PDB file of C-alpha atoms in Angstrom:
ATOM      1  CA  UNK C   6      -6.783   7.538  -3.581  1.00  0.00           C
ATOM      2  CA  UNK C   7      -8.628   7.867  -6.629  1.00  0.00           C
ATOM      3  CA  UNK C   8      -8.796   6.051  -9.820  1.00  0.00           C
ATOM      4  CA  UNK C   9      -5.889   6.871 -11.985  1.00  0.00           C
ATOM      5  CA  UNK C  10      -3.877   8.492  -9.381  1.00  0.00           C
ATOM      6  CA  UNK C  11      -0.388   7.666  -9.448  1.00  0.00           C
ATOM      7  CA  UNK C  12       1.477   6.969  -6.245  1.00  0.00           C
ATOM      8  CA  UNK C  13       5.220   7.745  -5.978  1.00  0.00           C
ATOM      9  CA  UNK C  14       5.294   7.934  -9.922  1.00  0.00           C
ATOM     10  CA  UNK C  15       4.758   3.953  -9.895  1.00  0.00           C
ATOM     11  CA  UNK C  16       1.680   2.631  -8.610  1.00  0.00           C
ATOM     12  CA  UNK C  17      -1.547   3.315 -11.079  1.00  0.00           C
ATOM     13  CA  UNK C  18      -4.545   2.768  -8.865  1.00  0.00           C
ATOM     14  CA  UNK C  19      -7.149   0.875 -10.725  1.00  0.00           C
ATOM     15  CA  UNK C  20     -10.142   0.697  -7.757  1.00  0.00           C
ATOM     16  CA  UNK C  21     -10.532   0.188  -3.948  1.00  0.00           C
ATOM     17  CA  UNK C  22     -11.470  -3.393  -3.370  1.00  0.00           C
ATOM     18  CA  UNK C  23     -11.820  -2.819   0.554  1.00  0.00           C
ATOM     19  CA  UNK C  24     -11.721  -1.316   3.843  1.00  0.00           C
ATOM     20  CA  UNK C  25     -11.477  -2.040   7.401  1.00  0.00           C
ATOM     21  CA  UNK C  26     -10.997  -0.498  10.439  1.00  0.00           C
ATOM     22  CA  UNK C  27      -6.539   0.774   9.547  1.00  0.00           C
ATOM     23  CA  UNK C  28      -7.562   1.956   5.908  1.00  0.00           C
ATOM     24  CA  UNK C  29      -8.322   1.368   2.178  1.00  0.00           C
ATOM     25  CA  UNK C  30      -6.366  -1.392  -0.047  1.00  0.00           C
ATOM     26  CA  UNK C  31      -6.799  -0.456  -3.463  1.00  0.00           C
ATOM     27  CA  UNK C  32      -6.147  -2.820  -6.719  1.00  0.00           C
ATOM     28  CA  UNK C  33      -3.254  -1.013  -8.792  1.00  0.00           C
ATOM     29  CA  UNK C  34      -0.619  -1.775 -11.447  1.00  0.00           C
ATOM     30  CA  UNK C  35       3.352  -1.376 -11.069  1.00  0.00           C
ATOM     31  CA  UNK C  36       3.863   1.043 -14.089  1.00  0.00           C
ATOM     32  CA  UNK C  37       7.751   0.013 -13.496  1.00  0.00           C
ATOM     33  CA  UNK C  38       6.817  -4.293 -14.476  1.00  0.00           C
ATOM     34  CA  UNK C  39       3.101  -4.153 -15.168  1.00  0.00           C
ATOM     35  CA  UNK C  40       2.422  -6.684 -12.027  1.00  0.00           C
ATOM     36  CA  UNK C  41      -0.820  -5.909 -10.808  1.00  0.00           C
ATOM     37  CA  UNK C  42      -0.583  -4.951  -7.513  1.00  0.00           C
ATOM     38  CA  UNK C  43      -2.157  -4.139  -4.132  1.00  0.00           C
ATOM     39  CA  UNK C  44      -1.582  -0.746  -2.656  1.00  0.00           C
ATOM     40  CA  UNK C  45      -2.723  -0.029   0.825  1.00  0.00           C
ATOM     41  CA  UNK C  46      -3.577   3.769   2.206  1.00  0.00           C
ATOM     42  CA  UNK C  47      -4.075   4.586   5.754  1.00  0.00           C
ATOM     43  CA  UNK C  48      -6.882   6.246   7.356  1.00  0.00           C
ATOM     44  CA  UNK C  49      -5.763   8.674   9.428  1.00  0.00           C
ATOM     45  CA  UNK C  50      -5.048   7.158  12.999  1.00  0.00           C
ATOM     46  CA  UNK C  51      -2.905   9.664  14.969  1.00  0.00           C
ATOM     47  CA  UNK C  52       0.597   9.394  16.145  1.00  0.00           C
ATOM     48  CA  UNK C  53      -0.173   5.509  17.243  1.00  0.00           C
ATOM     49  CA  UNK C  54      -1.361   4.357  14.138  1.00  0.00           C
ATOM     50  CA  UNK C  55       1.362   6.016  12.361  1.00  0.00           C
ATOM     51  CA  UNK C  56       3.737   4.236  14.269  1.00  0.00           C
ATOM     52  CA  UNK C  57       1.675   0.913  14.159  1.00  0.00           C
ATOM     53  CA  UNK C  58       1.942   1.070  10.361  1.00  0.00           C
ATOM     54  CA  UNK C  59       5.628   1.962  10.239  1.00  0.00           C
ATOM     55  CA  UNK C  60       6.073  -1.051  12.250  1.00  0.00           C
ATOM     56  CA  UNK C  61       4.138  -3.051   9.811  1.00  0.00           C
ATOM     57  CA  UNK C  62       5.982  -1.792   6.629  1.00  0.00           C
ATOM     58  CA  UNK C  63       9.552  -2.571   8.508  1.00  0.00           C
ATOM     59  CA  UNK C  64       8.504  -6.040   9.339  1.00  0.00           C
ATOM     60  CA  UNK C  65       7.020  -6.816   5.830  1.00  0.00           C
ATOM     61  CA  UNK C  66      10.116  -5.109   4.094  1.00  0.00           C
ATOM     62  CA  UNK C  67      12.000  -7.867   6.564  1.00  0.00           C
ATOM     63  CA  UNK C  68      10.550 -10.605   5.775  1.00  0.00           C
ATOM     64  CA  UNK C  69      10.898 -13.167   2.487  1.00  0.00           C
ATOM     65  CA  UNK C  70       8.837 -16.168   2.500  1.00  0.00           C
ATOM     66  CA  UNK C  71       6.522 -17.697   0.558  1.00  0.00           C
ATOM     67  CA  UNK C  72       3.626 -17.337   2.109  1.00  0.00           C
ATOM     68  CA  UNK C  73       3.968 -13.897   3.298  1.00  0.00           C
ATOM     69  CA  UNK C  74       2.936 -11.344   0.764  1.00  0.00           C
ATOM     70  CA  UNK C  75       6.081  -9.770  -0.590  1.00  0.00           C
ATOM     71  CA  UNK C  76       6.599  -6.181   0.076  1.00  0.00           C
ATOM     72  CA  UNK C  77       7.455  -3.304  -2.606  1.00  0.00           C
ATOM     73  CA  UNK C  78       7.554  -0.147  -1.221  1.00  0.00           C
ATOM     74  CA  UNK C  79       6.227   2.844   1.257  1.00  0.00           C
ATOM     75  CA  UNK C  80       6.071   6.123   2.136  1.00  0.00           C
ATOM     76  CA  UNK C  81       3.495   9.019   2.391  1.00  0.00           C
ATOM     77  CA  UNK C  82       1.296  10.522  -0.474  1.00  0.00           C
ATOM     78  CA  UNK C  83      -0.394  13.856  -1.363  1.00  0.00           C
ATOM     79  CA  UNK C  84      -2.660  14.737   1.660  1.00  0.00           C
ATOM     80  CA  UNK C  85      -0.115  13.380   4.047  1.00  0.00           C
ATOM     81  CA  UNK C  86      -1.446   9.726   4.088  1.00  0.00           C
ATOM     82  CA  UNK C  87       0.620   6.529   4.549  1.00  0.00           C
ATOM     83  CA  UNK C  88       0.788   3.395   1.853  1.00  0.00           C
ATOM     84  CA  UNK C  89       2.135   0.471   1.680  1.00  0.00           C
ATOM     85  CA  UNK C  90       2.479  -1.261  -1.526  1.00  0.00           C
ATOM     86  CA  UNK C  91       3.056  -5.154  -1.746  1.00  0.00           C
ATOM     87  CA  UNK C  92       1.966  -8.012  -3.922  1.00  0.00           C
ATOM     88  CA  UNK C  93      -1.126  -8.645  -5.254  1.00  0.00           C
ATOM     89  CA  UNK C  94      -2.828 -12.528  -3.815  1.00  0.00           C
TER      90      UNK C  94
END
């Protein structure tokens, strides 16, 4: 992702503020409320990590508590690669 990209017409990536060993978590603004956000991409993993990550955007999207970061959305971007957007702590 770079910055100024626009994921799924809603998520304005500002900068990537880390990475790790599943992928990239970028900083990034909901166009659709302004929140500030984070916005997570996946390296590319293969068929396990794929599934690994769907797994992890299900349970998030299931989940409502307060001290679980709240989930906003999913899916796969130009180039093929998973996100996962949720709330920005």
């Amino acid at each position: 992702m770079e910055k100024g990209q626009v994921v799924e017409g809603r998520f304005s990536i500002h900068e990537r503020v880390g990475a790790g060993g599943t992928g990239a978590v970028y900083r990034a603004t909901d166009v659709s409320t302004g929140a500030v956000v984070a916005v997570k991409e996946l390296l590319n993993l293969g068929n396990d990590g794929e599934s690994r990550f769907a797994r992890e955007c299900a349970l998030l999207a299931s989940v409502s508590d307060p001290g679980v970061v709240k989930y906003l959305a999913h899916g796969v971007g130009r180039g093929g690669a998973s996100w996962l957007a949720m709330e920005w702590v």
